[in-house]
XYZ file of C-alpha atoms in Angstrom:
563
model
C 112.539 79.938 92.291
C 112.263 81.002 88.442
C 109.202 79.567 87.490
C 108.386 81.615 83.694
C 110.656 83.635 82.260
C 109.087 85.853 79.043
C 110.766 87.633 76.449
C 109.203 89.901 73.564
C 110.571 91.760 70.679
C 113.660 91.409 72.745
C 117.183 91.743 70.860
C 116.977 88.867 68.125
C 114.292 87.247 70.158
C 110.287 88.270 68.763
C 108.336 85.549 71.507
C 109.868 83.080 73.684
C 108.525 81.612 76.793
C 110.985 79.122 78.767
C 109.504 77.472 82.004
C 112.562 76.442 84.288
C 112.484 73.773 87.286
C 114.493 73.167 90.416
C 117.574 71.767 90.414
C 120.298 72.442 88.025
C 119.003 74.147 84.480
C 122.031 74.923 81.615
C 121.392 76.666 78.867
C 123.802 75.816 75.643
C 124.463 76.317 72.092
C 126.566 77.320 69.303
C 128.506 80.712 69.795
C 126.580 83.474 68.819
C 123.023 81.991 69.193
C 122.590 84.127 71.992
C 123.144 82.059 75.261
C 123.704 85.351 77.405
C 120.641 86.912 75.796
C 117.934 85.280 78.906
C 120.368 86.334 81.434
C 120.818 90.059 80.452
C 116.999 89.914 80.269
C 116.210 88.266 83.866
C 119.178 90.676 85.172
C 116.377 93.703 83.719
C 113.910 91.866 86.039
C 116.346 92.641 88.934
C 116.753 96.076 88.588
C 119.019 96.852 85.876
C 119.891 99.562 83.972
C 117.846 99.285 80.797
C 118.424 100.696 77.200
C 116.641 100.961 73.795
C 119.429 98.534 72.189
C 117.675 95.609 73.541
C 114.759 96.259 71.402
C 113.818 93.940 68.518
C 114.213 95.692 64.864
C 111.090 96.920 63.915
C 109.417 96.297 67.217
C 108.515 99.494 69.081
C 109.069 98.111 72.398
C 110.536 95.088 74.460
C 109.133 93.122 77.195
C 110.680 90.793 79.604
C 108.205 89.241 82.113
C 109.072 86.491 85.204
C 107.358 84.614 87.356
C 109.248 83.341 90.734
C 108.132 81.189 93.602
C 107.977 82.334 96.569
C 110.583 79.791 98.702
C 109.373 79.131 102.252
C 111.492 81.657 104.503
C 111.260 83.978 102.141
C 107.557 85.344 101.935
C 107.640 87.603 105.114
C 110.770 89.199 103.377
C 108.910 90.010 100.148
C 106.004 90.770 101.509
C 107.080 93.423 103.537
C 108.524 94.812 100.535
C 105.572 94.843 98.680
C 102.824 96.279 101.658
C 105.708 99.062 101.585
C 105.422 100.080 97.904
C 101.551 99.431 98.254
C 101.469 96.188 96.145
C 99.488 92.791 96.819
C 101.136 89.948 97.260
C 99.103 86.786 95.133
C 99.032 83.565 96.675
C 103.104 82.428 96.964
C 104.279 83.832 93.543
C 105.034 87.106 92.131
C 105.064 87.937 88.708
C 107.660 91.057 87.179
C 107.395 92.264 83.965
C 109.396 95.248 82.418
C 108.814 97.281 79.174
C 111.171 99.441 77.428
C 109.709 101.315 74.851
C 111.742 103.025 71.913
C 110.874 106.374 73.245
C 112.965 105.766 76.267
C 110.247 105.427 78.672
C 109.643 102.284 80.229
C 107.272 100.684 82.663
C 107.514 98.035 85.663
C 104.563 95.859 86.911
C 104.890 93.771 89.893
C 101.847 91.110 89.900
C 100.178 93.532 87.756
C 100.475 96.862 89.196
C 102.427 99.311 87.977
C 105.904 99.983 89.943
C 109.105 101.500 90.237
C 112.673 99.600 89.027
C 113.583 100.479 92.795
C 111.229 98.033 93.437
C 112.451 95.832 91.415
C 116.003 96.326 93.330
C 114.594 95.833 96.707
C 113.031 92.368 95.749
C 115.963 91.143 93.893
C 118.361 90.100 96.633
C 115.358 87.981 97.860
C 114.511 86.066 94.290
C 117.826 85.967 91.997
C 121.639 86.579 92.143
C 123.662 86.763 88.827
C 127.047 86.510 88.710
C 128.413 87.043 84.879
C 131.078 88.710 83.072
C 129.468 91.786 83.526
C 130.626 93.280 86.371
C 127.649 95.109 87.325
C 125.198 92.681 87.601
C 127.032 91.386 90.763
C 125.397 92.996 93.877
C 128.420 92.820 95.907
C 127.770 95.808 98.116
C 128.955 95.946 101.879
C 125.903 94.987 103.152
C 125.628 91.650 101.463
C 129.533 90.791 101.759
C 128.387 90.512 105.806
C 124.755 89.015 105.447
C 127.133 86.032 103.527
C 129.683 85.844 106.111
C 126.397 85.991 108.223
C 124.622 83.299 106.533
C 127.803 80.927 107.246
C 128.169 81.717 110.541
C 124.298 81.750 111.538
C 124.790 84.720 113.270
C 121.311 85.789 115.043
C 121.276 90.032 114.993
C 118.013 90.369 116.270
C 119.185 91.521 120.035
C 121.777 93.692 118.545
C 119.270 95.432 116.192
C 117.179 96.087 119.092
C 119.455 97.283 121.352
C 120.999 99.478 118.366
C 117.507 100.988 118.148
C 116.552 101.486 121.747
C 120.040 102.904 122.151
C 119.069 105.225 119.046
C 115.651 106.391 120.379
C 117.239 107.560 123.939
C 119.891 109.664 122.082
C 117.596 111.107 119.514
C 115.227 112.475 123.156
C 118.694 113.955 124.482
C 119.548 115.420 121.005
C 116.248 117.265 121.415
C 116.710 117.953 124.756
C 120.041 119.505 124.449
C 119.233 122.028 121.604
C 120.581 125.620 121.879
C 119.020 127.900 124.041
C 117.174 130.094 120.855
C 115.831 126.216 118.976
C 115.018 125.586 122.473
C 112.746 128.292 123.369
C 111.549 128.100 119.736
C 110.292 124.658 120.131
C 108.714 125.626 124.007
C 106.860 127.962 122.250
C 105.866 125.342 119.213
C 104.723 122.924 121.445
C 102.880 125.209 124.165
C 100.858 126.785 121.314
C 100.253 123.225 120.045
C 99.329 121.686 123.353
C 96.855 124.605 124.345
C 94.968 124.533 120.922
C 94.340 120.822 121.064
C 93.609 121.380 125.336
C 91.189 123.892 124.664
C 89.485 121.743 121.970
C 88.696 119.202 124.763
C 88.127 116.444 122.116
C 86.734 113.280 122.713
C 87.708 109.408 120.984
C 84.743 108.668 118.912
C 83.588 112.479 119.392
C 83.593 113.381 115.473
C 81.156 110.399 114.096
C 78.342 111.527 116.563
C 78.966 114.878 115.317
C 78.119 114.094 112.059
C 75.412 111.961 112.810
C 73.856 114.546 114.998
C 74.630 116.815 111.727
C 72.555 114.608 109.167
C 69.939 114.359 111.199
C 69.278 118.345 112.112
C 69.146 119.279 108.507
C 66.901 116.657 107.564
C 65.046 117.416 111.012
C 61.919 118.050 109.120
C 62.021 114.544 106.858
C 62.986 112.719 110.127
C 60.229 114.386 112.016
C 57.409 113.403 109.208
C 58.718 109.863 108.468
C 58.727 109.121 111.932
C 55.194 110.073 112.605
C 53.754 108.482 109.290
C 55.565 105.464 110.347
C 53.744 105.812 113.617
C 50.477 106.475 112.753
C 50.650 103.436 109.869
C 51.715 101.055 113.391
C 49.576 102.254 116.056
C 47.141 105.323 115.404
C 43.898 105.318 114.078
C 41.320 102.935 113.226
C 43.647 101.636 110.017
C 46.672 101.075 111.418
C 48.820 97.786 111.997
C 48.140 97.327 115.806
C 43.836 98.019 115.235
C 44.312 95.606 112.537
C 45.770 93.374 115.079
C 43.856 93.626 117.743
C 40.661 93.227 115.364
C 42.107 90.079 114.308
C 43.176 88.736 117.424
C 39.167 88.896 118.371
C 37.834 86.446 115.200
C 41.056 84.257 116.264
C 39.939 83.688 119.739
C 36.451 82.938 118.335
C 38.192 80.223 116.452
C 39.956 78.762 118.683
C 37.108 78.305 121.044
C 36.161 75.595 118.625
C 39.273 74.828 117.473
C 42.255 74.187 119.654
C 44.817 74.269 116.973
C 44.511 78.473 116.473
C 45.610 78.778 120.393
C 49.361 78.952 118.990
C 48.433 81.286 116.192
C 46.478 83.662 118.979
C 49.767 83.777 120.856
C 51.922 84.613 117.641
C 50.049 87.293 116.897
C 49.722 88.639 120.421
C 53.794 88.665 120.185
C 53.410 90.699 117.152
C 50.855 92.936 117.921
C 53.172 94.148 121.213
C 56.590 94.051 119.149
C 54.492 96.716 116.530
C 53.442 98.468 119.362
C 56.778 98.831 120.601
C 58.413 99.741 117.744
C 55.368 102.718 117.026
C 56.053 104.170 120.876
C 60.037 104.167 120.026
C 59.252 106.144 116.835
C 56.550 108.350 118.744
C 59.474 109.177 121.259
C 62.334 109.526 118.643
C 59.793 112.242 117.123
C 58.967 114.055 119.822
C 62.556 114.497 120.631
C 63.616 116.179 116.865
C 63.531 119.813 117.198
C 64.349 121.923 113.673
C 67.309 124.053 115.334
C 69.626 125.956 112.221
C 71.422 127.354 115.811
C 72.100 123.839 117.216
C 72.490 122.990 113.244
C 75.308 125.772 113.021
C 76.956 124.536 116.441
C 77.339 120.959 114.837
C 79.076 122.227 111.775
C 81.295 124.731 113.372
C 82.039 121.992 116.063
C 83.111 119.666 112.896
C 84.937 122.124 111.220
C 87.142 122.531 114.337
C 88.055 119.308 114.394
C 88.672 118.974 110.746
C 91.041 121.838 111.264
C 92.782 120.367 114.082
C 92.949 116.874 111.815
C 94.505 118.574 108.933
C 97.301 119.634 111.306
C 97.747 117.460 113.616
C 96.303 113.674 112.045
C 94.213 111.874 109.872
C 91.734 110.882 112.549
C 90.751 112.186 115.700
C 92.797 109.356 118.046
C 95.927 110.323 115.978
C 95.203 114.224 117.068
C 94.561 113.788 120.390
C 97.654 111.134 120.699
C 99.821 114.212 119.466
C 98.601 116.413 122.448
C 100.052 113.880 124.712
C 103.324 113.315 122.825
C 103.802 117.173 122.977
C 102.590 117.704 126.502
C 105.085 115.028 127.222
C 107.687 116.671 125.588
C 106.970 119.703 127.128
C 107.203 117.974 130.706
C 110.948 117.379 129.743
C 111.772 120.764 128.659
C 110.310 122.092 131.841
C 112.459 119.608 133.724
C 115.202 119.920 131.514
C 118.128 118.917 133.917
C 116.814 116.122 135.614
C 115.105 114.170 132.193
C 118.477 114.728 130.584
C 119.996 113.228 133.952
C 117.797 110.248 133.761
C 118.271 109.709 130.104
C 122.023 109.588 130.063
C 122.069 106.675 132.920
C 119.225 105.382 130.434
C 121.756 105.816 127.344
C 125.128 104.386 128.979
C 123.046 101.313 129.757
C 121.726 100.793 126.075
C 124.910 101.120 124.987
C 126.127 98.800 127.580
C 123.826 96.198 125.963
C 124.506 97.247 122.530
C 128.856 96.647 122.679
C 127.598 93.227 124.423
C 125.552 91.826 121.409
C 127.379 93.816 118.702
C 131.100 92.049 120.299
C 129.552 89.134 120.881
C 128.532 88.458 116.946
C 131.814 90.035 115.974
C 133.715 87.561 117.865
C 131.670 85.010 116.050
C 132.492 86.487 112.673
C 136.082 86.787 113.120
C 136.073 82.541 114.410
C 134.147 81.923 110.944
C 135.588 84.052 108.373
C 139.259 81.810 109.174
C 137.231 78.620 108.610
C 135.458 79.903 105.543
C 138.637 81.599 104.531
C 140.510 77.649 104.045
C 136.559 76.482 102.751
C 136.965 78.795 99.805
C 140.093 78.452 98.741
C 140.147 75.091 98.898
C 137.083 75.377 96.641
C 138.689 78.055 94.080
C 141.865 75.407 94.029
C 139.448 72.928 92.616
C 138.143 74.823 89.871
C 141.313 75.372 88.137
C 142.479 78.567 89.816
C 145.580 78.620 92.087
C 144.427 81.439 94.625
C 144.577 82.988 97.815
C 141.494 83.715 99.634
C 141.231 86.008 102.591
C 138.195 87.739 104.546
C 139.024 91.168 106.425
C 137.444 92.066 108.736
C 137.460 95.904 109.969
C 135.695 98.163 111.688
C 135.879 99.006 115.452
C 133.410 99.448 118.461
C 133.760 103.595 118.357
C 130.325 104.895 118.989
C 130.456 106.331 115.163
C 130.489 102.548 113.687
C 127.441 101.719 115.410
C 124.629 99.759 113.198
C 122.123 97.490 114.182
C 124.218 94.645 112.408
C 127.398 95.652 114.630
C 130.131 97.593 113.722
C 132.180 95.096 111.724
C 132.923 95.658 107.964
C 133.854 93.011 105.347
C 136.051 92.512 102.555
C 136.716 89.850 100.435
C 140.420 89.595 99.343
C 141.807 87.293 96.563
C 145.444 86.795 94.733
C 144.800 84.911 91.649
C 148.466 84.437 90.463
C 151.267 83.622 92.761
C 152.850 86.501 93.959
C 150.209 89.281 93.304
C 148.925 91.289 96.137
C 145.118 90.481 96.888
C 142.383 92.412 95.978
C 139.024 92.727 96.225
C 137.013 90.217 94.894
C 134.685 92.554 93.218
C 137.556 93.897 91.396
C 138.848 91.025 90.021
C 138.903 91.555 86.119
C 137.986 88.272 84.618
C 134.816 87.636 84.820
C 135.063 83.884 84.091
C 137.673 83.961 87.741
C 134.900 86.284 89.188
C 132.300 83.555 88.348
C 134.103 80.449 89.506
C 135.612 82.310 92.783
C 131.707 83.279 93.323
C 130.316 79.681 93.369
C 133.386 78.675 95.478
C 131.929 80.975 97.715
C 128.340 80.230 97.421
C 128.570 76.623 97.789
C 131.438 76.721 100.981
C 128.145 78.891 102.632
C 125.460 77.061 101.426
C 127.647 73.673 102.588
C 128.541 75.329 106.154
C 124.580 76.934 106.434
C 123.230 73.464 106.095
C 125.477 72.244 108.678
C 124.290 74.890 110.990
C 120.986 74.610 109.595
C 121.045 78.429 109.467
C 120.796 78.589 105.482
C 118.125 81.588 104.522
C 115.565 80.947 102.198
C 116.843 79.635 98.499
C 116.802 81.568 95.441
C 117.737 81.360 91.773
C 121.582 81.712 91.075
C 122.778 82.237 87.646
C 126.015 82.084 86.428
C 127.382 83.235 83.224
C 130.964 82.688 81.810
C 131.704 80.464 84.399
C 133.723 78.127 81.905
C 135.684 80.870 80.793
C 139.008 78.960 80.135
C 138.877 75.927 81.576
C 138.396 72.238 80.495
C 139.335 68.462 81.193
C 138.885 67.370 85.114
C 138.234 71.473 86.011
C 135.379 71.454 83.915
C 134.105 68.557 85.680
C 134.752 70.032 89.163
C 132.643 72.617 88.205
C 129.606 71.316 86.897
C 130.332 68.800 90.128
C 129.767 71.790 92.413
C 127.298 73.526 90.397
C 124.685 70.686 90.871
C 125.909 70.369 94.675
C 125.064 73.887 95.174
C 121.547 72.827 92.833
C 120.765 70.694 95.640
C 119.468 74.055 98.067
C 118.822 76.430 95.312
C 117.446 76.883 91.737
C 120.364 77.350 89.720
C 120.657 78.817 86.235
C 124.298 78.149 83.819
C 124.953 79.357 80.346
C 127.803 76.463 79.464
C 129.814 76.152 76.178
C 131.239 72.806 78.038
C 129.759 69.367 77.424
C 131.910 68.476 80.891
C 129.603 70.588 82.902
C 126.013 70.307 80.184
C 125.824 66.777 81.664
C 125.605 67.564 84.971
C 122.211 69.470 84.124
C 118.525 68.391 85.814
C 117.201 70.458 83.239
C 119.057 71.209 79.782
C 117.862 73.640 77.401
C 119.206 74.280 73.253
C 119.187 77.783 72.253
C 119.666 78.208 68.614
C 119.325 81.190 66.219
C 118.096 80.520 63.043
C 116.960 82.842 59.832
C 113.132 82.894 58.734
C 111.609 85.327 56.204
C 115.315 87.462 56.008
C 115.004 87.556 60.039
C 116.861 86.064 62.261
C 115.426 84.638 65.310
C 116.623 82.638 68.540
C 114.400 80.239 70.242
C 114.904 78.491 73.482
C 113.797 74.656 73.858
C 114.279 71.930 76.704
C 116.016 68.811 75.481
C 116.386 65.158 76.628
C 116.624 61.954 75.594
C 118.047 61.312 72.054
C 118.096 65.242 71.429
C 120.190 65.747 74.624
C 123.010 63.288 73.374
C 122.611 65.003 70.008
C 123.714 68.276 71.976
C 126.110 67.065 73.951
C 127.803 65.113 70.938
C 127.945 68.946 69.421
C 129.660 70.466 72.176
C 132.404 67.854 71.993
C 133.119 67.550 68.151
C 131.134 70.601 66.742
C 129.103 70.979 64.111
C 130.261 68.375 62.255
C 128.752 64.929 64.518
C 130.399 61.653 64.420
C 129.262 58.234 66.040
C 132.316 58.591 68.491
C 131.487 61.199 69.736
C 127.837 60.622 70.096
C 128.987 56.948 72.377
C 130.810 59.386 74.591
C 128.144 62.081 75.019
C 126.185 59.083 76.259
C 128.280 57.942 78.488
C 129.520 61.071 80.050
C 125.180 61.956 80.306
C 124.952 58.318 82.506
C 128.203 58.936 84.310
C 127.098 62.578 85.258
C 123.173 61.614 85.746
């Protein structure tokens, strides 16, 4: 959910901070106060294609800065996404802010630390969808025309992702298996010379630390060697050391506590501490006597190391990574040597996994097919409502052929619409209007989101915005829309830009953007509005600028009829 959304020296806008809420926000005003300005800037957030334009006369750079909610069954999502581009994830919010400077360089942050806009693009199917008038803004691609048709039929691809993968793996070993004679032999010889260097290494888990160990304490043999033996004599040798003392004390004690019973616990304290310093000066006695000053055992050591570090460079960053390569390759050499019957094995191997594959893969196809016709009559019954006489149809394509293979299946899905009677359909993403494109796309949202709730199979919520959505409509349409836009509010944030008071007084949340001209500037600002100021708004949209006490009484009673 759109918690924050920041702009700076952005287009006519020098500082504006709007904090949105669940439910159903709309954002109004007069024409040309710059409704469309916070969704270009949010659609920067997601990944967008960014230019200099956007920046604010006299201002040598823009900023645009978010902060979403992370919606439970969402967080495992983004924060894979983030561990991949090596960026913390803070608590169950992430915060994206983009800068476009007038030099044409920009930069992206993600919760602080500097990113990519790719970035930005991988996290922005999980956080916000805008569908406007711009074309481009509306990630339609083939891979999220299924995941919707998905969504609505709660179709589980786990199995057939794993099977598409093990099936994947076992091909990949007979790929390598059946190379040409001259790769073959080439790679024989690779992976002999490979498996011998790292044999004849005979390495050891662990083996490197004691190395260097062993190596610190050889060339500081002769500071080991004299701290030790100070340490000892200090604890146990000679008339002044800790144990005499002891012992010299322990005498006078026992004196005491001849007379005095209450030193028999003190003679036994120090008894235990006279035998742990004794203790610890034998151990350091015996750790000395073992340090011998070798530069040949010294040199061993280091050229030992220096083996190993080679062998790392090449082979892994640690020594378990090395020696798990000189199994991988002897295994690997195993097949080549037994060529005809691994490659025997592995095909039965392969027919099965693709056995198991066609079974999930038809399985959710079947299941697709059944739910695209019932979300096919869904639809258009929705587009019908919204003052659009259409035909909606879902293709579905594709066929089990071993070259269609994904680990989604091998289906592939178009949306098809005829807006006027007697057209041929076309694809919805190439529908020209984008007010139809807008109003055909929350047909389609809220048919999924109302089947996905039936099938409690709905993923996790996020922020849709819609632009343009009004785009030549009015009277009872109006109202179906802003009936289904606050339906479709109920399981996810979403975000209108209205010129319609029908559809304003649906809103949970309502927000005034007006431009105005300070100091020869102008400048837009974005406020939320309710009570009084609401009706005030409202009573705009219906008469204009020009307000009159009708139409006031009929902004308020549309705001209770619609509340």
């Amino acid at each position: 959910m759109l918690i924050e959304l920041r702009l700076e020296n952005y287009a006519v806008i020098d500082n504006v901070v709007v904090e949105f809420a669940s439910g159903l926000n709309l954002l109004t005003g007069e024409t040309g106060a710059g409704k469309s300005i916070l969704i270009d800037a949010l659609a920067l957030l997601l990944g967008e294609k960014a230019s200099t334009d956007v920046i604010r006369a006299g201002a040598d750079r823009a900023v645009v800065a978010a902060v979403f909610e992370i919606e439970a069954g969402g967080e495992k999502k983004v924060a894979k996404i983030l561990e991949a581009n090596g960026i913390d994830l803070e608590d169950e919010s992430i915060i994206l802010r983009r800068e476009i400077a007038s030099g044409g360089k920009g930069r992206v942050f993600v919760n602080n630390q500097q990113a990519t806009v790719s970035v930005l693009r991988q996290l922005a199917p999980h956080l916000a969808t805008i569908h406007a008038q711009n074309e481009s803004l509306l990630s339609f691609d083939a891979e999220a025309r299924l995941s919707l048709l998905d969504t609505f039929a709660g179709t589980q691809l786990e199995t057939t992702a794993e099977a598409f993968s093990k099936w994947k793996l076992i091909r990949k070993r007979i790929e390598e298996l059946e190379n040409d004679e001259q790769d073959r032999l080439r790679l024989l010889d690779l992976w002999t010379f490979q498996r011998k260097e790292i044999e004849d290494a005979r390495l050891h888990p662990g083996e490197d630390e004691q190395l260097e160990i062993r190596k610190r304490v050889l060339a500081n043999a002769e500071k080991i060697y004299n701290a030790a033996m100070q340490a000892f004599d200090l604890l146990y040798e000679g008339s002044a050391s800790t144990s005499a003392s002891l012992r010299a004390a322990q005498k006078h004690i026992e004196e005491l506590a001849r007379y005095e019973p209450r030193f028999v616990e003190a003679l036994a304290a120090l008894e235990s501490a006279r035998i742990g310093v004794e203790d610890v000066g034998g151990s350091l006695r015996d750790y000395a006597g073992g340090i011998e000053a070798s530069p040949e055992h010294l040199a061993e050591v280091e050229d030992r190391l220096a083996t190993i570090d080679r062998l790392k460079r090449k082979y892994g960053s640690t020594l378990d990574e090395v020696i798990g390569f000189g199994a991988e390759v002897a295994r690997k050499l195993s097949e080549m040597e037994n060529k005809d019957e691994v490659l025997r094995q592995l095909r039965g191997h392969l027919a099965q996994a693709a056995e198991e594959y066609l079974r999930a893969a038809r399985a959710i196809s079947r299941k697709r097919y059944e739910s695209a016709r019932k979300l096919e009559k869904l639809v258009e019954a929705e587009i019908n409502d919204l003052a659009m006489k259409a035909n909606f149809r879902i293709e579905i394509s594709g066929t089990d052929e071993e070259e269609n293979w994904t680990g989604s299946g091998f289906d592939r899905v178009v949306y098809m619409i005829s807006t006027n009677p007697g057209e041929p359909p076309r694809k919805l993403e190439e529908i020209a209007s984008g007010g139809e494109l807008s109003r055909v796309m929350l047909a389609l949202k809220a048919s999924v989101e109302a089947g996905s709730a039936k099938k409690k199979t709905l993923a996790a919520p996020r922020t849709l915005v819609f632009d343009e959505i009004d785009t030549g409509i009015g009277g009872s349409a109006a109202e179906a829309v802003g009936k289904k836009l606050k339906s479709l509010s109920h399981g996810n944030q979403v975000l209108c830009v209205t010129h319609l008071p029908q559809i304003a007084t649906f809103a949970d949340h309502h927000y005034v953007i007006e431009k105005r001209i300070a100091g020869e500037r102008t400048k837009t600002t974005v406020r939320l509005i309710t009570g009084h100021e609401r009706t005030e708004e409202v009573a705009r949209m219906l008469s204009g600028a020009r307000l009159t006490e009708t139409s006031r009484k009929h902004a308020e009673q549309m705001l209770k009829a619609n509340a």
